[in-house]
Amino acid sequence: MATMTAAPQRRRLSHTVVQWGIVLGIVGAVVGFWVGALIGDRVVPADANSNNSNAALIVAYIGSAIGFLAGMGFFQYPIGRLLGRPRPTEADEAFLYGEDGGKRRYFRLNLDHKVIGVQYLVVILFFLFAGGLGAMFIRAELMATQPSFTSAESYLEIVGLHSVLMIFMASAAIIGPFGNYFVPIMIGSRGMAFPRLEALTFWLLPPAALILISSVLVGGFPTGWTGYAPLADEAVRGMDAYLVAFGLVGLSICLSGLNMIATVISQRAPGLRMTQLSVLVWGVFVTSFLGLLAAPVLLVVLVMEMLDRIGRATFFVPAAGGSPFLWENLFWFFGHPEVYIFIIPAFGLILEMLPVFARKPIWGYRVALGGMIGVGVLSFFVWQHHLFVSGIAPSLRPFYMFSTEAISIPTSIIFLVAIGTLWRCRARFTVPMLFVLGFMFNFLIGGFTGVFLSDVPTDFSLHASYFVQAHFHYTIMGAEVFALVGGITYYLPRITGHELNERVGKIQFWVMFIGFNGTFLSLLAVGILGMPRRVVSYDISLQGLNISASLFSFVLGASMLAFLVMLVYDTIVKPRLPRSANPWESLGNEWRLPHPIPVHNFTALPTDWRLPYDYDRDDTHPALRGAGAPFPGLAE
Amino acid sequence: MSANRRLAVTLGVIWVVASLVGLFIISVLPFPPAHASDTATSISNTLRLLTYLAWPIFSGVITGIVGSMLIGRRDPNARPASHDRIRGNPRLAGLWVGVIGFAVLLLAVFGTLTLTNEEAADALGLAGRGTSGTSVGSSPDNTDIEVQVIAQQWQFTYRYPAYGGMESAHLVLPADARVTFHITSLDVTHSFWFPAIGVKADAVPNNDNVFSTRVAVMGTYRIQCSELCGLWHGSMDDNSAQIVSGSDFSTWAKQQQAADAPVMQYLPPYSHTYVPLPAAYGT
Ligand SMILES: [Cu+2]
Ligand SMILES: [Cu+2]
């Protein structure tokens, strides 16, 4: 960056690779640690407490993230613009968009939304399988009523890691890969509104993951993903990693929301109306508002907790005038919209796939949009259902009970749309279709168990028990991850030009479905019978059901592993080509582009837009014969 | 009869049968947490009621999805039919929203009535009717015995104000008495969970969380912490909580007071003000 004029621009930009990110990340960490230690010494007298090491760690983590982003080249453009240097040349831009092709473009700062979608997919799968490893560990340990092959300490660390990794996964599982990859294409745009911002939302995730996982080096964090204070105030230093890592992901959620909203509003092809957009786009669009509005609250509350830990700000320490309720309210004000950030894009993806395999137009398109918007709006008014037994004023409870129950009205619309679309349809039971149906079943159970928790009287019994745990695993694992696996199967031919083995895929689905339901039906029962969450030891009377849950969970784990093996085998080891360019005979606009999709998607302004669900067309339509119906005017 | 109507009638019949069978099964299922207190009875009844309400909707949606897909399924390669062209039905959607909305309203009204009605609210224990700050709030008028539940990492201690502030590591309660718990914590947030009597209330430092219930059935029960509170959260349990007869309780209380007497003479009498000062934040 120092010698702007001498070196050719191209060479300078080629420094923006992961290696440089890692090097500067380490530099940033060292500098941050030193600065943080200085701050810590000033803020907290050395004899009082060891809190100065918290300051050092927190600043080191933040420094490493900034260093990493600098190494990736994120600051070259804004700093260059700030100093009045010339804009990037066309060759620079071409390089930034990865027009040189090849695999290396996935390992550096790349502004092509399709590359970012693939980057997201890989990192999401990493979160899913790393978190899943933790789940296997937890279930293995819980086969015994007392700590058997682990200590209470490492058990708690694993619970924390599993939960936060999975929250990271779920926050972007649909919106990250499919939102980034397909939203610009589905709205007829050459890219996102803010391509650099889009790349940033992705590149915040790798440092977040590394920082989070590094927490095991300093004792892990004992709070699970909810980070309740004042337990977080007294926790060991691993807590700092949780605060910074979650903060980076919160930033990513917020910025991605901003970018998606701007993109859908301003980048649509001329003549493409909001009511002609795919339901997937609408799912992403609605979710983006939740991310933009809720994630900043998370950032605030995390910074408050950092100040508590660095400088004894005591926001959450009652003995010094703070309040644990402050954390609970702020955290859940983010936390409840957050769970709909998980599921609304999945609604979109599921309703996107349903007409393709029902071979019928989507039934009640506008009703479906209303359902998603309704869920999104209501999600901001329900957060205190997490506090029913906390000791809040009883007069607040009826409202939150009502608002929470009211969310089932827009949610139920998704099922109505599904029934309407499936009504006397020409269903094709392909692998993605099985996952759509699995989603429906699992999410229905997730929804009904939610009603039991929303009712104040029954919540007195079920709150913070395994019933809650099973409930949200039904919605996240049973619904969102089923949508993710179905979505990967569905979109793989479009993204990489590969197809997964259908017969293996069907077996994999059924094993996953049975393993999942076996596990979490057992855990629903365990919860009703009185087992609290996050315990390493429990009453012997509950051991039978716990063993049942564990055995089924191993089946589930094996099925997930089989999916991963199949994914690697069919794309990398022995690439499996699809039957045709449009193997599902989908009318989706994303299937009307040539393969591979050009870097900027469209060479000419695409026209001929329509709601892509006209499966009632005459069978002579080329798309229905699997040939694809390219946009008029687009070169093959 | 049109194909649409035929399918609707078929699904309707399946739905009615599935609902009735399910409702019968629900009526004979035992619902926890059983009947060791009037709160527990009330929770069990509400759980059963919710399941009654939920099952017909659940079975209806499943019948709708599976039935319309399988029973009404046509050959995947058939030509498009006239009904394929139907893109929605606002009246049906309105009806659907109306039905679900009515069920939700029913649920919310019933729940709210329970929470605001004095008698029913008594049965539900009033968790939350407490005070914030360092003083212990008051109990409902008809309380027979007060117990202060003090949580700390990682155990519960029970104080009996009526017995001079005597303390016990195990909870003992007299049967057929209205007990009011005053739940607080010395360090982090815990939650006092006594499943058999349907009591769950968070123990928050500097907060008095009040839960009142009439305990009924004698026996030995399990108590545990249900809010993650650190390393030994899972071991913060006690399998020997007891509900005993009134006379047994008096005997136990006398014994306990006598055993504690040598210590208690040095302690101030039970106070309604409580100032926990964890060492880490002292000075
Ligand atoms: Cu919630
Ligand atoms: Cu506890």
mmCIF file of C-alpha atoms in Angstrom, chain A residues 134-392:
data_model
loop_
_atom_site.group_PDB
_atom_site.id
_atom_site.type_symbol
_atom_site.label_atom_id
_atom_site.label_comp_id
_atom_site.label_asym_id
_atom_site.label_seq_id
_atom_site.Cartn_x
_atom_site.Cartn_y
_atom_site.Cartn_z
ATOM 1 C CA GLY A 134 -19.970 -31.205 19.897
ATOM 2 C CA ALA A 135 -23.519 -32.578 19.835
ATOM 3 C CA MET A 136 -22.199 -36.126 19.459
ATOM 4 C CA PHE A 137 -19.879 -35.546 22.397
ATOM 5 C CA ILE A 138 -22.750 -34.232 24.529
ATOM 6 C CA ARG A 139 -25.050 -37.129 23.693
ATOM 7 C CA ALA A 140 -22.283 -39.677 24.334
ATOM 8 C CA GLU A 141 -21.621 -38.135 27.736
ATOM 9 C CA LEU A 142 -25.309 -38.036 28.658
ATOM 10 C CA MET A 143 -25.675 -41.791 28.289
ATOM 11 C CA ALA A 144 -24.446 -41.888 31.883
ATOM 12 C CA THR A 145 -26.159 -40.067 34.727
ATOM 13 C CA GLN A 146 -22.854 -38.759 36.094
ATOM 14 C CA PRO A 147 -19.775 -37.415 34.282
ATOM 15 C CA SER A 148 -18.183 -40.515 32.747
ATOM 16 C CA PHE A 149 -15.470 -39.848 30.186
ATOM 17 C CA THR A 150 -15.384 -36.104 30.619
ATOM 18 C CA SER A 151 -15.225 -33.580 33.411
ATOM 19 C CA ALA A 152 -18.015 -31.166 34.276
ATOM 20 C CA GLU A 153 -15.697 -28.427 33.110
ATOM 21 C CA SER A 154 -15.030 -29.686 29.609
ATOM 22 C CA TYR A 155 -18.676 -30.695 29.283
ATOM 23 C CA LEU A 156 -19.719 -27.095 29.850
ATOM 24 C CA GLU A 157 -17.102 -25.864 27.374
ATOM 25 C CA ILE A 158 -18.415 -28.233 24.723
ATOM 26 C CA VAL A 159 -22.018 -27.192 25.399
ATOM 27 C CA GLY A 160 -20.965 -23.567 24.910
ATOM 28 C CA LEU A 161 -19.039 -24.266 21.714
ATOM 29 C CA HIS A 162 -21.768 -26.464 20.248
ATOM 30 C CA SER A 163 -24.461 -23.899 20.905
ATOM 31 C CA VAL A 164 -22.641 -20.821 19.633
ATOM 32 C CA LEU A 165 -21.242 -22.575 16.546
ATOM 33 C CA MET A 166 -24.757 -23.716 15.695
ATOM 34 C CA ILE A 167 -26.138 -20.214 16.245
ATOM 35 C CA PHE A 168 -23.474 -18.919 13.833
ATOM 36 C CA MET A 169 -24.476 -21.634 11.390
ATOM 37 C CA ALA A 170 -28.196 -20.972 11.729
ATOM 38 C CA SER A 171 -27.848 -17.185 11.421
ATOM 39 C CA ALA A 172 -26.677 -17.549 7.838
ATOM 40 C CA ALA A 173 -27.489 -21.107 6.786
ATOM 41 C CA ILE A 174 -30.021 -20.119 4.115
ATOM 42 C CA ILE A 175 -29.423 -16.411 3.661
ATOM 43 C CA GLY A 176 -25.633 -16.814 3.367
ATOM 44 C CA PRO A 177 -25.267 -19.388 0.602
ATOM 45 C CA PHE A 178 -28.601 -19.157 -1.220
ATOM 46 C CA GLY A 179 -29.407 -15.521 -0.451
ATOM 47 C CA ASN A 180 -26.067 -14.226 -1.687
ATOM 48 C CA TYR A 181 -25.921 -16.574 -4.646
ATOM 49 C CA PHE A 182 -29.468 -16.307 -5.953
ATOM 50 C CA VAL A 183 -31.031 -13.031 -4.827
ATOM 51 C CA PRO A 184 -29.143 -10.863 -7.385
ATOM 52 C CA ILE A 185 -29.905 -13.384 -10.123
ATOM 53 C CA MET A 186 -33.562 -13.674 -9.156
ATOM 54 C CA ILE A 187 -33.998 -9.910 -9.280
ATOM 55 C CA GLY A 188 -32.160 -9.544 -12.597
ATOM 56 C CA SER A 189 -29.170 -7.704 -11.196
ATOM 57 C CA ARG A 190 -25.489 -7.877 -12.016
ATOM 58 C CA GLY A 191 -24.643 -7.989 -8.339
ATOM 59 C CA MET A 192 -25.407 -6.715 -4.880
ATOM 60 C CA ALA A 193 -25.898 -3.037 -4.070
ATOM 61 C CA PHE A 194 -22.693 -2.985 -1.995
ATOM 62 C CA PRO A 195 -20.352 -5.762 -3.188
ATOM 63 C CA ARG A 196 -17.528 -4.895 -0.777
ATOM 64 C CA LEU A 197 -19.937 -4.898 2.131
ATOM 65 C CA GLU A 198 -21.188 -8.266 0.982
ATOM 66 C CA ALA A 199 -17.663 -9.668 0.977
ATOM 67 C CA LEU A 200 -17.127 -8.158 4.431
ATOM 68 C CA THR A 201 -20.182 -9.910 5.890
ATOM 69 C CA PHE A 202 -18.634 -13.187 4.837
ATOM 70 C CA TRP A 203 -15.032 -12.495 5.844
ATOM 71 C CA LEU A 204 -16.156 -11.557 9.366
ATOM 72 C CA LEU A 205 -17.102 -15.189 9.898
ATOM 73 C CA PRO A 206 -13.708 -16.968 9.691
ATOM 74 C CA PRO A 207 -12.087 -14.768 12.379
ATOM 75 C CA ALA A 208 -15.251 -15.141 14.487
ATOM 76 C CA ALA A 209 -14.977 -18.919 14.229
ATOM 77 C CA LEU A 210 -11.279 -18.976 15.077
ATOM 78 C CA ILE A 211 -11.717 -16.634 18.038
ATOM 79 C CA LEU A 212 -14.651 -18.635 19.355
ATOM 80 C CA ILE A 213 -12.882 -21.969 19.067
ATOM 81 C CA SER A 214 -9.725 -20.500 20.599
ATOM 82 C CA SER A 215 -11.758 -19.958 23.772
ATOM 83 C CA VAL A 216 -10.919 -23.551 24.768
ATOM 84 C CA LEU A 217 -7.295 -22.453 25.178
ATOM 85 C CA VAL A 218 -8.323 -20.107 27.998
ATOM 86 C CA GLY A 219 -10.918 -22.235 29.725
ATOM 87 C CA GLY A 220 -13.965 -21.913 27.484
ATOM 88 C CA PHE A 221 -17.099 -20.084 28.536
ATOM 89 C CA PRO A 222 -19.664 -21.501 30.957
ATOM 90 C CA THR A 223 -22.835 -19.700 29.859
ATOM 91 C CA GLY A 224 -24.036 -21.460 26.724
ATOM 92 C CA TRP A 225 -25.085 -19.206 23.867
ATOM 93 C CA THR A 226 -27.303 -16.994 26.045
ATOM 94 C CA GLY A 227 -24.333 -15.555 27.960
ATOM 95 C CA TYR A 228 -26.424 -14.722 31.039
ATOM 96 C CA ALA A 229 -24.894 -12.163 33.355
ATOM 97 C CA PRO A 230 -23.754 -12.029 36.123
ATOM 98 C CA LEU A 231 -22.448 -15.548 35.436
ATOM 99 C CA ALA A 232 -20.629 -14.022 32.452
ATOM 100 C CA ASP A 233 -19.076 -11.414 34.739
ATOM 101 C CA GLU A 234 -17.391 -13.993 36.909
ATOM 102 C CA ALA A 235 -16.563 -16.415 34.076
ATOM 103 C CA VAL A 236 -13.013 -17.335 33.104
ATOM 104 C CA ARG A 237 -11.246 -15.656 30.213
ATOM 105 C CA GLY A 238 -12.868 -17.807 27.509
ATOM 106 C CA MET A 239 -15.914 -15.580 27.959
ATOM 107 C CA ASP A 240 -14.034 -12.779 26.195
ATOM 108 C CA ALA A 241 -13.778 -14.913 23.073
ATOM 109 C CA TYR A 242 -17.551 -15.442 23.140
ATOM 110 C CA LEU A 243 -18.162 -11.701 23.387
ATOM 111 C CA VAL A 244 -15.903 -10.737 20.493
ATOM 112 C CA ALA A 245 -16.814 -13.664 18.220
ATOM 113 C CA PHE A 246 -20.543 -13.183 18.706
ATOM 114 C CA GLY A 247 -20.048 -9.464 18.141
ATOM 115 C CA LEU A 248 -18.372 -10.101 14.779
ATOM 116 C CA VAL A 249 -21.241 -12.351 13.727
ATOM 117 C CA GLY A 250 -23.764 -9.775 14.944
ATOM 118 C CA LEU A 251 -22.024 -7.179 12.806
ATOM 119 C CA SER A 252 -22.179 -9.557 9.856
ATOM 120 C CA ILE A 253 -25.921 -10.168 10.354
ATOM 121 C CA CYS A 254 -26.595 -6.445 10.575
ATOM 122 C CA LEU A 255 -24.551 -5.465 7.520
ATOM 123 C CA SER A 256 -25.886 -8.327 5.448
ATOM 124 C CA GLY A 257 -29.411 -7.158 6.296
ATOM 125 C CA LEU A 258 -28.606 -3.627 5.202
ATOM 126 C CA ASN A 259 -27.096 -4.830 1.949
ATOM 127 C CA MET A 260 -29.938 -7.208 1.080
ATOM 128 C CA ILE A 261 -32.585 -4.544 1.704
ATOM 129 C CA ALA A 262 -30.739 -2.050 -0.490
ATOM 130 C CA THR A 263 -30.238 -4.678 -3.183
ATOM 131 C CA VAL A 264 -33.833 -5.844 -3.387
ATOM 132 C CA ILE A 265 -35.157 -2.289 -3.378
ATOM 133 C CA SER A 266 -32.705 -0.660 -5.765
ATOM 134 C CA GLN A 267 -31.165 -3.332 -7.985
ATOM 135 C CA ARG A 268 -34.221 -4.991 -9.487
ATOM 136 C CA ALA A 269 -34.308 -5.218 -13.270
ATOM 137 C CA PRO A 270 -36.482 -2.516 -14.853
ATOM 138 C CA GLY A 271 -40.092 -3.573 -14.857
ATOM 139 C CA LEU A 272 -39.665 -6.272 -12.234
ATOM 140 C CA ARG A 273 -42.241 -5.538 -9.542
ATOM 141 C CA MET A 274 -41.974 -6.519 -5.874
ATOM 142 C CA THR A 275 -44.971 -8.781 -6.367
ATOM 143 C CA GLN A 276 -43.140 -10.696 -9.090
ATOM 144 C CA LEU A 277 -40.219 -11.692 -6.905
ATOM 145 C CA SER A 278 -39.530 -15.287 -5.945
ATOM 146 C CA VAL A 279 -40.654 -16.252 -2.445
ATOM 147 C CA LEU A 280 -37.005 -16.956 -1.601
ATOM 148 C CA VAL A 281 -36.186 -13.307 -2.324
ATOM 149 C CA TRP A 282 -39.071 -12.242 -0.131
ATOM 150 C CA GLY A 283 -37.923 -14.518 2.678
ATOM 151 C CA VAL A 284 -34.454 -12.997 2.507
ATOM 152 C CA PHE A 285 -35.893 -9.490 2.238
ATOM 153 C CA VAL A 286 -38.108 -9.783 5.322
ATOM 154 C CA THR A 287 -35.322 -11.415 7.312
ATOM 155 C CA SER A 288 -32.943 -8.622 6.416
ATOM 156 C CA PHE A 289 -35.082 -6.130 8.309
ATOM 157 C CA LEU A 290 -34.915 -8.340 11.388
ATOM 158 C CA GLY A 291 -31.125 -8.578 11.094
ATOM 159 C CA LEU A 292 -30.691 -4.869 10.555
ATOM 160 C CA LEU A 293 -32.890 -3.920 13.501
ATOM 161 C CA ALA A 294 -32.108 -6.648 16.031
ATOM 162 C CA ALA A 295 -28.374 -7.292 15.659
ATOM 163 C CA PRO A 296 -27.318 -3.788 16.812
ATOM 164 C CA VAL A 297 -28.983 -4.512 20.159
ATOM 165 C CA LEU A 298 -26.822 -7.603 20.443
ATOM 166 C CA LEU A 299 -23.728 -5.532 19.724
ATOM 167 C CA VAL A 300 -24.696 -3.058 22.430
ATOM 168 C CA VAL A 301 -25.282 -5.675 25.055
ATOM 169 C CA LEU A 302 -22.020 -7.459 24.192
ATOM 170 C CA VAL A 303 -20.075 -4.213 24.508
ATOM 171 C CA MET A 304 -21.714 -3.577 27.890
ATOM 172 C CA GLU A 305 -20.599 -6.999 29.039
ATOM 173 C CA MET A 306 -17.085 -6.324 27.720
ATOM 174 C CA LEU A 307 -17.027 -3.129 29.797
ATOM 175 C CA ASP A 308 -18.225 -5.117 32.795
ATOM 176 C CA ARG A 309 -15.333 -7.510 32.333
ATOM 177 C CA ILE A 310 -12.670 -4.974 31.428
ATOM 178 C CA GLY A 311 -13.471 -2.091 33.705
ATOM 179 C CA ARG A 312 -16.022 -3.385 36.204
ATOM 180 C CA ALA A 313 -18.740 -1.215 34.726
ATOM 181 C CA THR A 314 -21.187 -3.455 36.667
ATOM 182 C CA PHE A 315 -24.069 -3.052 34.225
ATOM 183 C CA PHE A 316 -25.215 -6.519 35.207
ATOM 184 C CA VAL A 317 -23.879 -6.882 38.739
ATOM 185 C CA PRO A 318 -26.707 -6.410 41.251
ATOM 186 C CA ALA A 319 -24.462 -5.971 44.268
ATOM 187 C CA ALA A 320 -23.098 -2.854 42.607
ATOM 188 C CA GLY A 321 -26.404 -1.512 41.333
ATOM 189 C CA GLY A 322 -26.599 -3.334 38.007
ATOM 190 C CA SER A 323 -29.293 -5.770 36.959
ATOM 191 C CA PRO A 324 -29.297 -9.266 35.484
ATOM 192 C CA PHE A 325 -32.703 -8.406 33.983
ATOM 193 C CA LEU A 326 -30.999 -5.808 31.809
ATOM 194 C CA TRP A 327 -28.997 -8.524 30.087
ATOM 195 C CA GLU A 328 -32.017 -10.803 29.821
ATOM 196 C CA ASN A 329 -34.170 -8.110 28.217
ATOM 197 C CA LEU A 330 -31.571 -6.751 25.813
ATOM 198 C CA PHE A 331 -30.285 -10.172 24.863
ATOM 199 C CA TRP A 332 -33.730 -11.564 24.127
ATOM 200 C CA PHE A 333 -34.804 -8.411 22.341
ATOM 201 C CA PHE A 334 -32.166 -9.540 19.854
ATOM 202 C CA GLY A 335 -32.574 -13.245 20.569
ATOM 203 C CA HIS A 336 -36.169 -13.664 19.599
ATOM 204 C CA PRO A 337 -36.015 -11.912 16.214
ATOM 205 C CA GLU A 338 -32.802 -13.911 15.782
ATOM 206 C CA VAL A 339 -34.665 -17.220 15.765
ATOM 207 C CA TYR A 340 -36.859 -15.873 12.966
ATOM 208 C CA ILE A 341 -33.720 -14.764 11.155
ATOM 209 C CA PHE A 342 -33.069 -18.506 11.110
ATOM 210 C CA ILE A 343 -36.441 -19.654 9.895
ATOM 211 C CA ILE A 344 -37.983 -17.047 7.571
ATOM 212 C CA PRO A 345 -35.402 -17.584 4.779
ATOM 213 C CA ALA A 346 -36.084 -21.304 5.197
ATOM 214 C CA PHE A 347 -39.800 -20.615 4.644
ATOM 215 C CA GLY A 348 -38.786 -18.857 1.446
ATOM 216 C CA LEU A 349 -36.531 -21.663 0.263
ATOM 217 C CA ILE A 350 -39.093 -24.359 1.059
ATOM 218 C CA LEU A 351 -41.904 -22.524 -0.736
ATOM 219 C CA GLU A 352 -39.497 -21.928 -3.633
ATOM 220 C CA MET A 353 -38.863 -25.657 -4.039
ATOM 221 C CA LEU A 354 -42.404 -26.857 -3.341
ATOM 222 C CA PRO A 355 -44.037 -25.810 -6.673
ATOM 223 C CA VAL A 356 -41.131 -27.290 -8.648
ATOM 224 C CA PHE A 357 -41.793 -30.756 -7.263
ATOM 225 C CA ALA A 358 -45.536 -30.453 -6.855
ATOM 226 C CA ARG A 359 -45.620 -29.385 -10.521
ATOM 227 C CA LYS A 360 -48.230 -26.794 -9.629
ATOM 228 C CA PRO A 361 -48.112 -23.019 -9.266
ATOM 229 C CA ILE A 362 -47.607 -21.818 -5.730
ATOM 230 C CA TRP A 363 -51.025 -21.480 -4.096
ATOM 231 C CA GLY A 364 -51.640 -18.107 -2.461
ATOM 232 C CA TYR A 365 -48.411 -16.272 -3.319
ATOM 233 C CA ARG A 366 -49.539 -13.039 -1.686
ATOM 234 C CA VAL A 367 -50.867 -14.836 1.366
ATOM 235 C CA ALA A 368 -47.448 -16.455 1.766
ATOM 236 C CA LEU A 369 -45.745 -13.057 1.636
ATOM 237 C CA GLY A 370 -48.213 -11.791 4.220
ATOM 238 C CA GLY A 371 -47.353 -14.744 6.422
ATOM 239 C CA MET A 372 -43.626 -14.051 6.276
ATOM 240 C CA ILE A 373 -44.086 -10.325 6.887
ATOM 241 C CA GLY A 374 -46.456 -11.044 9.780
ATOM 242 C CA VAL A 375 -43.973 -13.376 11.437
ATOM 243 C CA GLY A 376 -41.227 -10.802 10.963
ATOM 244 C CA VAL A 377 -43.189 -7.931 12.504
ATOM 245 C CA LEU A 378 -44.521 -9.922 15.450
ATOM 246 C CA SER A 379 -41.078 -11.327 16.234
ATOM 247 C CA PHE A 380 -40.109 -8.002 17.802
ATOM 248 C CA PHE A 381 -42.923 -8.084 20.354
ATOM 249 C CA VAL A 382 -42.511 -11.416 22.054
ATOM 250 C CA TRP A 383 -39.100 -11.461 23.709
ATOM 251 C CA GLN A 384 -40.297 -11.482 27.301
ATOM 252 C CA HIS A 385 -41.687 -14.994 26.926
ATOM 253 C CA HIS A 386 -38.147 -15.968 27.870
ATOM 254 C CA LEU A 387 -38.646 -14.225 31.213
ATOM 255 C CA PHE A 388 -41.950 -15.670 32.415
ATOM 256 C CA VAL A 389 -40.372 -17.325 35.458
ATOM 257 C CA SER A 390 -37.629 -14.748 35.935
ATOM 258 C CA GLY A 391 -39.543 -12.649 38.425
ATOM 259 C CA ILE A 392 -40.758 -9.898 36.093
#
